[in-house]
Amino acid sequence: MTVGSLDVVAPVAAPGSTAYRQATRKKLAMVAGFTLLLLLSLAIDVASGPAGYSVFEVLKTLFAPDSVSAGQRIIIWNLRFPVALMAVITGMALAIAGAQMQTILNNPLASPFTLGLSAAAGFGAALAIVFGISIIPFAGILMVPINAFFFSMLTSLLIFGVSRMRGGGVETVVLLGIALVFTFNAALGLLQYLASEQALQEVVFWTLGSLTKATWDKVGITAATIVLVLPLFIKNAWALTALRLGEDRAAAMGIDVTRLRLMVLMAASLLAAVPVAFVGTIGFVGLVGPHVARLLVGEDQRYFLPLSALAGALLLSITSIISKSIVPGVIIPIGIITALVGVPFFLALILTNRSGNWK
């Protein structure tokens, strides 16, 4: 069946037909292909840097660490591998969150970045950096990520509350998200104006997004969040796919649309808030990744969800490589590069939406 210009839910042919099996094999091949590309990108990311290593040396260090020097083990295991993995896991988390936000809001422009969650996290982090204000007293070095997480989740609750109000449809939610982006960016600008020189540098560095402070603990927490949330999306895969047919049809199939939206929005917000709290504002990954997946495999969540995760991870992994390659010896904040890639894509989506290709 077709919604706008997108193929949704039901294949044209019966499940036992040759056409259906061929379409399924094609989608599985896409997932497998993106997995291989992601593994290759991960290896290249670990290999790239001032102390150049080949992919073979990286693999040797990872699988036979005793066979290499101590210096090489430290550089790859303690410095580069956590950063490269953080890029992959962050890309996955943001892309999955963006995919589900687009699904439940039925809007191609929905993502953690465009709905204001990233801007809210940036404001919370700036409060901690500039004034030392912490949501949880005596949070210490965790003050910045805790603040960022709190404001991001608070924003998601506000968005859901407005969506439950009379007249609060999906258009209202998206417009509210855009308004929140401008509001938090204005508040962030005020904090930057009031900040000391040192605090201003920290705020700017954080809001540009960076993977350089990734640690194994941060990688583990972000990965655990994905593992915690993913079963909910998998369990509701059929309902989420059916929702793309429209609220009325989904309700006619016995789906509690309001409850589904609440669960998915909270889970997606958590999935977006955790990595943003650790690496700063990284825009457009949650927007671009799902659209790449949708273009290749359609709306069936069985394939759309994993391919969205892989596309987001691959995008951020490649971006991480580029950030180290533009200026030798300098790592450019990754948020700058994702914005350069994402803005043209965002404008193309707006023009597509104006043409009525998303309904």
Short mmCIF file of C-alpha atoms in Angstrom, two decimals:
data_model
loop_
_atom_site.label_atom_id
_atom_site.label_comp_id
_atom_site.label_asym_id
_atom_site.label_seq_id
_atom_site.Cartn_x
_atom_site.Cartn_y
_atom_site.Cartn_z
CA MET A 1 0.00 0.00 0.00
CA THR A 2 1.20 3.52 -0.69
CA VAL A 3 1.13 6.58 1.58
CA GLY A 4 2.05 9.66 -0.47
CA SER A 5 5.04 8.56 -2.47
CA LEU A 6 6.20 5.96 0.09
CA ASP A 7 5.56 2.22 0.16
CA VAL A 8 4.05 1.31 3.51
CA VAL A 9 3.29 -1.89 5.40
CA ALA A 10 1.84 -4.40 2.97
CA PRO A 11 3.78 -5.87 0.06
CA VAL A 12 1.92 -6.02 -3.21
CA ALA A 13 2.43 -9.72 -3.60
CA ALA A 14 1.35 -12.44 -1.17
CA PRO A 15 3.92 -13.42 1.49
CA GLY A 16 4.59 -16.75 -0.17
CA SER A 17 5.20 -15.35 -3.62
CA THR A 18 8.48 -15.07 -5.45
CA ALA A 19 8.22 -11.27 -5.62
CA TYR A 20 7.86 -11.02 -1.86
CA ARG A 21 10.86 -13.28 -1.24
CA GLN A 22 12.96 -11.27 -3.69
CA ALA A 23 11.99 -8.00 -2.00
CA THR A 24 12.84 -9.49 1.40
CA ARG A 25 16.24 -10.71 0.19
CA LYS A 26 16.95 -7.27 -1.26
CA LYS A 27 16.17 -5.58 2.04
CA LEU A 28 18.27 -8.07 4.00
CA ALA A 29 21.12 -7.50 1.54
CA MET A 30 20.87 -3.76 2.22
CA VAL A 31 21.17 -4.38 5.96
CA ALA A 32 24.11 -6.75 5.46
CA GLY A 33 25.83 -4.31 3.07
CA PHE A 34 25.52 -1.40 5.48
CA THR A 35 26.85 -3.61 8.29
CA LEU A 36 29.99 -4.41 6.30
CA LEU A 37 30.47 -0.76 5.35
CA LEU A 38 30.10 0.23 9.00
CA LEU A 39 32.72 -2.29 10.14
CA LEU A 40 35.12 -1.02 7.46
CA SER A 41 34.49 2.60 8.44
CA LEU A 42 35.05 1.73 12.12
CA ALA A 43 38.41 0.15 11.33
CA ILE A 44 39.49 3.13 9.20
CA ASP A 45 38.38 5.53 11.94
CA VAL A 46 40.53 3.75 14.52
CA ALA A 47 43.45 3.66 12.09
CA SER A 48 43.33 7.36 11.18
CA GLY A 49 45.09 10.00 13.26
CA PRO A 50 48.48 11.64 13.81
CA ALA A 51 50.15 8.32 14.60
CA GLY A 52 49.12 6.54 11.43
CA TYR A 53 48.34 2.83 11.57
CA SER A 54 47.13 0.51 8.86
CA VAL A 55 43.83 -1.31 9.17
CA PHE A 56 45.83 -4.54 9.53
CA GLU A 57 47.74 -3.09 12.50
CA VAL A 58 44.47 -2.00 14.09
CA LEU A 59 42.95 -5.47 13.73
CA LYS A 60 46.13 -7.04 15.09
CA THR A 61 46.01 -4.75 18.14
CA LEU A 62 42.33 -5.47 18.76
CA PHE A 63 42.50 -9.26 18.41
CA ALA A 64 46.12 -9.94 19.47
CA PRO A 65 47.10 -7.06 21.80
CA ASP A 66 50.07 -8.92 23.28
CA SER A 67 51.74 -9.01 19.86
CA VAL A 68 52.14 -5.21 19.58
CA SER A 69 53.96 -2.58 21.60
CA ALA A 70 52.49 -1.06 24.76
CA GLY A 71 52.36 2.36 23.13
CA GLN A 72 50.32 1.05 20.20
CA ARG A 73 47.92 -0.72 22.58
CA ILE A 74 47.36 2.46 24.58
CA ILE A 75 46.76 4.63 21.51
CA ILE A 76 44.31 2.22 19.91
CA TRP A 77 42.52 0.71 22.91
CA ASN A 78 42.43 3.69 25.29
CA LEU A 79 42.33 6.67 22.92
CA ARG A 80 41.01 5.84 19.46
CA PHE A 81 38.74 2.83 19.88
CA PRO A 82 36.40 4.45 22.46
CA VAL A 83 36.06 7.55 20.22
CA ALA A 84 35.34 5.46 17.12
CA LEU A 85 32.81 3.30 18.97
CA MET A 86 31.16 6.38 20.46
CA ALA A 87 30.66 7.72 16.95
CA VAL A 88 28.97 4.46 15.90
CA ILE A 89 26.77 4.15 18.99
CA THR A 90 25.80 7.83 19.02
CA GLY A 91 24.89 7.67 15.35
CA MET A 92 22.75 4.61 16.01
CA ALA A 93 20.96 6.17 18.97
CA LEU A 94 20.20 9.46 17.22
CA ALA A 95 19.06 7.76 14.00
CA ILE A 96 16.75 5.33 15.83
CA ALA A 97 15.30 8.21 17.86
CA GLY A 98 14.78 10.27 14.71
CA ALA A 99 13.18 7.35 12.87
CA GLN A 100 10.62 6.76 15.60
CA MET A 101 9.86 10.46 16.04
CA GLN A 102 9.17 10.74 12.33
CA THR A 103 6.94 7.67 12.53
CA ILE A 104 4.77 8.70 15.48
CA LEU A 105 4.49 12.34 14.37
CA ASN A 106 4.05 11.48 10.69
CA ASN A 107 6.44 14.29 9.79
CA PRO A 108 9.67 13.98 7.75
CA LEU A 109 11.34 16.87 9.58
CA ALA A 110 11.01 15.39 13.08
CA SER A 111 14.25 14.52 14.87
CA PRO A 112 15.89 15.18 18.26
CA PHE A 113 17.59 18.21 16.70
CA THR A 114 14.55 19.80 15.04
CA LEU A 115 12.22 19.15 18.00
CA GLY A 116 14.46 21.06 20.39
CA LEU A 117 15.86 18.20 22.48
CA SER A 118 19.44 18.92 21.44
CA ALA A 119 19.02 22.68 22.01
CA ALA A 120 17.56 22.00 25.46
CA ALA A 121 20.52 19.77 26.31
CA GLY A 122 22.89 22.51 25.18
CA PHE A 123 21.19 25.03 27.46
CA GLY A 124 21.35 22.67 30.43
CA ALA A 125 25.02 22.00 29.84
CA ALA A 126 25.74 25.73 29.53
CA LEU A 127 24.07 26.39 32.90
CA ALA A 128 26.50 23.97 34.51
CA ILE A 129 29.55 25.31 32.67
CA VAL A 130 28.87 29.05 33.06
CA PHE A 131 27.25 29.30 36.50
CA GLY A 132 27.92 25.89 38.05
CA ILE A 133 24.18 25.30 38.44
CA SER A 134 23.46 21.59 38.79
CA ILE A 135 20.09 19.86 38.83
CA ILE A 136 21.54 17.31 41.25
CA PRO A 137 23.67 18.86 44.03
CA PHE A 138 27.28 17.70 44.31
CA ALA A 139 27.16 16.02 40.91
CA GLY A 140 30.83 16.87 40.37
CA ILE A 141 32.22 15.98 36.96
CA LEU A 142 28.81 14.59 35.95
CA MET A 143 27.18 18.00 36.36
CA VAL A 144 27.23 18.84 32.62
CA PRO A 145 25.80 15.54 31.27
CA ILE A 146 23.18 15.37 34.05
CA ASN A 147 21.96 18.88 33.30
CA ALA A 148 21.91 18.17 29.58
CA PHE A 149 19.92 14.97 30.12
CA PHE A 150 17.43 16.63 32.49
CA PHE A 151 16.57 19.52 30.18
CA SER A 152 16.33 17.22 27.17
CA MET A 153 13.85 14.92 28.92
CA LEU A 154 11.93 17.91 30.33
CA THR A 155 11.50 19.21 26.78
CA SER A 156 10.20 15.86 25.59
CA LEU A 157 7.62 15.84 28.41
CA LEU A 158 6.53 19.36 27.42
CA ILE A 159 6.14 18.30 23.79
CA PHE A 160 4.05 15.31 24.78
CA GLY A 161 1.92 17.40 27.15
CA VAL A 162 1.10 19.84 24.37
CA SER A 163 0.31 16.97 22.02
CA ARG A 164 -2.34 15.75 24.51
CA MET A 165 -4.07 19.13 24.65
CA ARG A 166 -7.15 19.79 22.58
CA GLY A 167 -6.07 20.77 19.09
CA GLY A 168 -2.52 19.61 19.75
CA GLY A 169 -1.94 17.58 16.59
CA VAL A 170 1.34 16.55 15.02
CA GLU A 171 1.66 19.93 13.26
CA THR A 172 1.41 21.67 16.64
CA VAL A 173 4.12 19.42 18.07
CA VAL A 174 6.53 20.13 15.23
CA LEU A 175 5.88 23.89 15.44
CA LEU A 176 6.42 23.75 19.20
CA GLY A 177 9.72 21.94 18.63
CA ILE A 178 10.88 24.66 16.24
CA ALA A 179 9.86 27.33 18.76
CA LEU A 180 11.80 25.51 21.49
CA VAL A 181 14.90 25.40 19.29
CA PHE A 182 14.84 29.18 18.91
CA THR A 183 14.03 29.71 22.60
CA PHE A 184 16.85 27.56 23.94
CA ASN A 185 19.30 28.92 21.38
CA ALA A 186 18.44 32.47 22.48
CA ALA A 187 18.87 31.50 26.14
CA LEU A 188 22.16 29.83 25.27
CA GLY A 189 23.30 33.00 23.49
CA LEU A 190 22.55 35.00 26.64
CA LEU A 191 24.61 32.60 28.75
CA GLN A 192 27.49 32.88 26.29
CA TYR A 193 27.29 36.66 26.49
CA LEU A 194 27.52 36.51 30.30
CA ALA A 195 30.18 33.81 30.45
CA SER A 196 33.82 34.31 31.27
CA GLU A 197 36.37 33.74 28.54
CA GLN A 198 37.25 30.24 29.76
CA ALA A 199 33.62 29.22 30.28
CA LEU A 200 32.70 30.60 26.85
CA GLN A 201 35.30 28.40 25.20
CA GLU A 202 33.92 25.34 27.00
CA VAL A 203 30.33 26.15 26.06
CA VAL A 204 31.19 26.72 22.41
CA PHE A 205 33.22 23.50 22.28
CA TRP A 206 30.35 21.53 23.83
CA THR A 207 27.63 22.96 21.62
CA LEU A 208 29.66 22.20 18.48
CA GLY A 209 29.67 18.52 19.38
CA SER A 210 32.82 16.48 19.92
CA LEU A 211 33.73 12.84 20.37
CA THR A 212 37.22 13.50 21.72
CA LYS A 213 36.18 13.11 25.37
CA ALA A 214 34.64 9.69 24.83
CA THR A 215 35.50 7.05 27.43
CA TRP A 216 34.63 3.41 27.84
CA ASP A 217 32.14 4.34 30.58
CA LYS A 218 30.29 6.72 28.26
CA VAL A 219 30.31 4.14 25.48
CA GLY A 220 28.90 1.54 27.87
CA ILE A 221 26.11 3.80 29.18
CA THR A 222 25.03 4.83 25.68
CA ALA A 223 25.11 1.25 24.42
CA ALA A 224 23.12 0.10 27.47
CA THR A 225 20.47 2.72 26.68
CA ILE A 226 20.07 1.33 23.16
CA VAL A 227 19.81 -2.22 24.53
CA LEU A 228 17.21 -1.05 27.07
CA VAL A 229 15.01 0.82 24.58
CA LEU A 230 15.30 -1.31 21.44
CA PRO A 231 13.07 -4.20 22.67
CA LEU A 232 10.17 -1.74 23.04
CA PHE A 233 10.51 -0.69 19.40
CA ILE A 234 10.88 -4.29 18.22
CA LYS A 235 7.82 -5.38 20.20
CA ASN A 236 5.72 -2.60 18.65
CA ALA A 237 7.19 -2.89 15.14
CA TRP A 238 3.90 -3.93 13.55
CA ALA A 239 1.94 -1.17 15.32
CA LEU A 240 4.49 1.48 14.32
CA THR A 241 4.38 0.32 10.71
CA ALA A 242 0.58 0.38 10.74
CA LEU A 243 0.60 3.89 12.21
CA ARG A 244 2.04 5.17 8.93
CA LEU A 245 -1.31 4.30 7.33
CA GLY A 246 -2.92 7.00 9.46
CA GLU A 247 -4.30 7.30 12.99
CA ASP A 248 -7.83 6.24 12.08
CA ARG A 249 -6.75 3.07 10.31
CA ALA A 250 -4.29 2.20 13.07
CA ALA A 251 -7.04 2.66 15.68
CA ALA A 252 -9.37 0.49 13.59
CA MET A 253 -6.74 -2.26 13.79
CA GLY A 254 -6.96 -2.15 17.58
CA ILE A 255 -3.89 0.01 18.23
CA ASP A 256 -3.99 2.44 21.16
CA VAL A 257 -2.40 5.32 19.24
CA THR A 258 -2.11 7.70 22.22
CA ARG A 259 -0.43 5.11 24.42
CA LEU A 260 1.88 4.05 21.60
CA ARG A 261 2.91 7.64 20.95
CA LEU A 262 3.64 8.27 24.64
CA MET A 263 5.81 5.17 25.00
CA VAL A 264 7.72 5.77 21.79
CA LEU A 265 8.25 9.49 22.40
CA MET A 266 9.62 8.88 25.91
CA ALA A 267 11.85 6.04 24.74
CA ALA A 268 13.11 8.00 21.73
CA SER A 269 13.77 11.06 23.90
CA LEU A 270 15.79 8.95 26.33
CA LEU A 271 17.70 7.46 23.41
CA ALA A 272 18.53 10.94 22.10
CA ALA A 273 19.26 12.57 25.46
CA VAL A 274 21.93 10.17 26.70
CA PRO A 275 24.46 10.50 23.83
CA VAL A 276 23.83 14.25 23.49
CA ALA A 277 24.59 14.61 27.20
CA PHE A 278 28.01 13.04 26.63
CA VAL A 279 29.14 14.34 23.23
CA GLY A 280 27.25 17.63 22.87
CA THR A 281 24.99 18.85 20.11
CA ILE A 282 25.23 16.79 16.93
CA GLY A 283 22.55 17.78 14.46
CA PHE A 284 20.90 16.16 11.45
CA VAL A 285 22.08 12.57 12.05
CA GLY A 286 18.62 11.73 13.40
CA LEU A 287 17.13 13.36 10.32
CA VAL A 288 19.33 11.99 7.53
CA GLY A 289 19.78 8.40 8.72
CA PRO A 290 16.07 7.46 8.72
CA HIS A 291 15.49 9.04 5.31
CA VAL A 292 18.33 7.04 3.78
CA ALA A 293 16.78 3.87 5.23
CA ARG A 294 13.28 4.82 4.11
CA LEU A 295 14.52 5.42 0.57
CA LEU A 296 16.12 1.96 0.41
CA VAL A 297 13.71 -0.36 2.28
CA GLY A 298 10.46 1.57 2.83
CA GLU A 299 8.50 1.82 6.08
CA ASP A 300 8.44 -1.78 7.30
CA GLN A 301 9.96 -1.49 10.79
CA ARG A 302 11.56 -4.93 10.52
CA TYR A 303 14.02 -3.46 8.01
CA PHE A 304 13.55 0.28 8.43
CA LEU A 305 14.64 0.30 12.08
CA PRO A 306 17.94 -1.63 11.74
CA LEU A 307 18.87 0.15 8.52
CA SER A 308 18.16 3.55 10.12
CA ALA A 309 20.52 2.62 12.95
CA LEU A 310 23.21 1.44 10.53
CA ALA A 311 22.84 4.51 8.29
CA GLY A 312 23.13 6.89 11.24
CA ALA A 313 26.13 5.01 12.62
CA LEU A 314 27.85 4.94 9.22
CA LEU A 315 27.20 8.65 8.68
CA LEU A 316 28.71 9.65 12.02
CA SER A 317 31.61 7.21 11.64
CA ILE A 318 32.52 8.65 8.24
CA THR A 319 32.12 12.14 9.69
CA SER A 320 34.54 11.22 12.47
CA ILE A 321 37.11 10.18 9.85
CA ILE A 322 36.60 13.42 7.92
CA SER A 323 36.98 15.51 11.09
CA LYS A 324 40.52 14.16 11.52
CA SER A 325 41.48 14.40 7.86
CA ILE A 326 40.69 17.99 6.84
CA VAL A 327 43.53 19.63 8.79
CA PRO A 328 46.44 17.32 9.73
CA GLY A 329 46.86 17.13 13.50
CA VAL A 330 43.58 18.98 14.18
CA ILE A 331 40.24 17.36 15.04
CA ILE A 332 37.39 19.57 13.86
CA PRO A 333 34.23 19.40 16.04
CA ILE A 334 32.02 16.77 14.50
CA GLY A 335 28.86 18.86 14.83
CA ILE A 336 30.21 21.32 12.26
CA ILE A 337 30.61 18.62 9.64
CA THR A 338 27.21 17.00 10.29
CA ALA A 339 25.62 20.44 9.91
CA LEU A 340 27.36 21.02 6.58
CA VAL A 341 25.99 17.69 5.37
CA GLY A 342 22.59 18.02 7.00
CA VAL A 343 21.51 21.56 6.07
CA PRO A 344 21.23 20.92 2.30
CA PHE A 345 19.40 17.69 3.05
CA PHE A 346 17.06 19.54 5.42
CA LEU A 347 16.25 22.15 2.77
CA ALA A 348 15.58 19.40 0.22
CA LEU A 349 13.12 17.79 2.63
CA ILE A 350 11.31 21.08 3.15
CA LEU A 351 10.92 21.52 -0.61
CA THR A 352 9.75 17.92 -0.95
CA ASN A 353 7.23 18.43 1.84
CA ARG A 354 5.91 21.57 0.17
CA SER A 355 5.29 19.52 -2.95
CA GLY A 356 3.11 17.19 -0.90
CA ASN A 357 5.24 14.09 -1.27
CA TRP A 358 4.91 13.20 2.41
CA LYS A 359 1.38 12.53 3.57
#
